[in-house]
Short mmCIF file of C-alpha atoms in Angstrom, two decimals:
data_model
loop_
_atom_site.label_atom_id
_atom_site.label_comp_id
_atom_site.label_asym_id
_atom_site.label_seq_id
_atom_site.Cartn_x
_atom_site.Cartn_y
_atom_site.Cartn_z
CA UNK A 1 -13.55 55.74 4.01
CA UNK A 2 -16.17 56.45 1.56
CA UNK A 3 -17.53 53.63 -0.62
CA UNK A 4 -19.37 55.25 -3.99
CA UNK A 5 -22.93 53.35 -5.26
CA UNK A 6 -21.41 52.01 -7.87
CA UNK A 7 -18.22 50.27 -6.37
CA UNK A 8 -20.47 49.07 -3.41
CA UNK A 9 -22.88 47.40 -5.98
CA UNK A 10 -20.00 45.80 -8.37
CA UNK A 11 -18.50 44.07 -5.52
CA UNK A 12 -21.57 42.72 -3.68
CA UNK A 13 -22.54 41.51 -7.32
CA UNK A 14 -19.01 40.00 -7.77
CA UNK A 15 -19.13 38.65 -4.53
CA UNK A 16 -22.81 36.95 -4.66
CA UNK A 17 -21.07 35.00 -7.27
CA UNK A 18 -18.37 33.39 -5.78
CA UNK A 19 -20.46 33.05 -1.97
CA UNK A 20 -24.14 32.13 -0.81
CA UNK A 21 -25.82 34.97 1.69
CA UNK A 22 -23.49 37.50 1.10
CA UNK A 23 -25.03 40.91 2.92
CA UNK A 24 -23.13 44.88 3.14
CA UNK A 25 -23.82 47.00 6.26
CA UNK A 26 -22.64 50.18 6.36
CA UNK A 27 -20.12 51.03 9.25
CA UNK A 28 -18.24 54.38 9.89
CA UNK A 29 -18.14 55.65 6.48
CA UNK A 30 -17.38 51.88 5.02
CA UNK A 31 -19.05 49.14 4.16
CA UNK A 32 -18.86 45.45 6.22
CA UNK A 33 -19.64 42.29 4.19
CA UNK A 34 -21.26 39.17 6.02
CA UNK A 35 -21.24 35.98 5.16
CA UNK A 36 -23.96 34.61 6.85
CA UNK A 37 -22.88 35.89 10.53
CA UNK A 38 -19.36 35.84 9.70
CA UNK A 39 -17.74 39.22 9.02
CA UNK A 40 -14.98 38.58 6.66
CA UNK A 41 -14.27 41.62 4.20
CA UNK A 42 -14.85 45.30 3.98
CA UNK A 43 -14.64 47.93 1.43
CA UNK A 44 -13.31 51.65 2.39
CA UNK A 45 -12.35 54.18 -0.45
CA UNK A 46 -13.43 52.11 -3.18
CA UNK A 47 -11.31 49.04 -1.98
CA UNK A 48 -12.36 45.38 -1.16
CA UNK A 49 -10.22 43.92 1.91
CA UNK A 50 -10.83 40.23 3.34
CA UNK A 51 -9.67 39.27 6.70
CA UNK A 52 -6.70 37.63 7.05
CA UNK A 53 -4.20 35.79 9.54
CA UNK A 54 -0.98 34.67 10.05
CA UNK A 55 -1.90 31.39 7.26
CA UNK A 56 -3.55 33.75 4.92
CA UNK A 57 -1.55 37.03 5.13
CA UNK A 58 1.40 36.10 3.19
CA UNK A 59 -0.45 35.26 0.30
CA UNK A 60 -1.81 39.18 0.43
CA UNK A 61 1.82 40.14 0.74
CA UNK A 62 3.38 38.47 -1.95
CA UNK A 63 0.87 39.80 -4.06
CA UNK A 64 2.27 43.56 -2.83
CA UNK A 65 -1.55 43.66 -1.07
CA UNK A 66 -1.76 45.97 1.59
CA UNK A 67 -3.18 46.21 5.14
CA UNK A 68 -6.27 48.02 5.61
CA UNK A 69 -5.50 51.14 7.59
CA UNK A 70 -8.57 53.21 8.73
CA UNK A 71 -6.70 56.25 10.00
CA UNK A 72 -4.17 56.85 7.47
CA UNK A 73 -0.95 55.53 6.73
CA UNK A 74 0.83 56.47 10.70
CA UNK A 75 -2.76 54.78 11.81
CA UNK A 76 -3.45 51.20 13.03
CA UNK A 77 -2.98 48.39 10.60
CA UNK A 78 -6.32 45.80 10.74
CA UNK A 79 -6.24 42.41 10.03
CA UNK A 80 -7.61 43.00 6.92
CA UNK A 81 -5.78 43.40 3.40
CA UNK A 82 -6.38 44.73 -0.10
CA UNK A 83 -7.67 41.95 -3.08
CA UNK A 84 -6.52 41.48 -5.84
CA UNK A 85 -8.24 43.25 -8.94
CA UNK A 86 -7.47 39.88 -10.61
CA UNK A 87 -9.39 37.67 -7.91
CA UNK A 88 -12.49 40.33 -8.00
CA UNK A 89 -12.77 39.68 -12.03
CA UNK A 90 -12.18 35.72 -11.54
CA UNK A 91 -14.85 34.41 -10.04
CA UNK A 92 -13.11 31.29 -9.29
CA UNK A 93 -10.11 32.68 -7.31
CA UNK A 94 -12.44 34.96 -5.65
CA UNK A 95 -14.98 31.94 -4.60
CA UNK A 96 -11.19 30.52 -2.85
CA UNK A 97 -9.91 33.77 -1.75
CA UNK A 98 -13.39 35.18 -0.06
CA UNK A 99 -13.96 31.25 1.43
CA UNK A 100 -10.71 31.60 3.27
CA UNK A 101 -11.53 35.10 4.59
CA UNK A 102 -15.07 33.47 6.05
CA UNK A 103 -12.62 31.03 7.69
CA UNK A 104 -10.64 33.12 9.13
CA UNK A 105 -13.65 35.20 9.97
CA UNK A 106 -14.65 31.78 12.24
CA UNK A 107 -11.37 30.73 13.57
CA UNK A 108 -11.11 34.36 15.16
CA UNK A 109 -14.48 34.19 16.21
CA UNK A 110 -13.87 30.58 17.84
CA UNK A 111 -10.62 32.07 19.70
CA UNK A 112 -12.63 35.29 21.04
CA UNK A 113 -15.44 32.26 22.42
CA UNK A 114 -13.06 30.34 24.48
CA UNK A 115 -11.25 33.20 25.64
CA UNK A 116 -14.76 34.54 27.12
CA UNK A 117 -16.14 31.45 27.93
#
């Protein structure tokens, strides 16, 4: 999952645009984006993926978006699918499209709560 310099920096710009406290941590050869504490997109080989869910995933789909797959195309499929190039160069759509990621982000982190508490 390698993320170049110059990719990483481009889409934390693009992204800084659209959201407030937007922060990258590197993670197993990848890069995770925060919002605030709310994980909500990473970037592996050069592509940007936001969290989805079963309200946000068909959008991804109809777009021909696919699932992010860490371990190849026979590999596990995440909850988390390809953007746009469109939405990354609109700042507009991406401000919508990253917001609802950061909500999904909290709904999944509200389930995992009452399911341990």
């Amino acid at each position: 999952m390698p993320v170049t310099a110059s990719y990483r920096a481009f889409i934390l710009e693009r992204l800084l645009l659209a959201l407030p406290d937007v922060r990258a941590r590197d993670m197993f050869g990848g890069v995770g984006i925060y919002a605030g504490t709310m994980f909500f997109a990473l970037i592996g080989n050069d592509v940007l993926y936001f969290k989805v869910d079963d309200h946000t995933r068909p959008t991804y789909e109809s777009r021909g978006m696919r699932a992010f797959r860490p371990f190849g195309e026979g590999g596990e499929v995440m909850q988390y699918f390809e953007v746009p190039a469109d939405v990354i160069e609109d700042t507009d759509a991406l401000r919508l499209w990253a917001s609802a990621a950061v909500t999904v982000a909290r709904r999944a982190k509200q389930r995992k709560a009452k399911r341990v508490g």
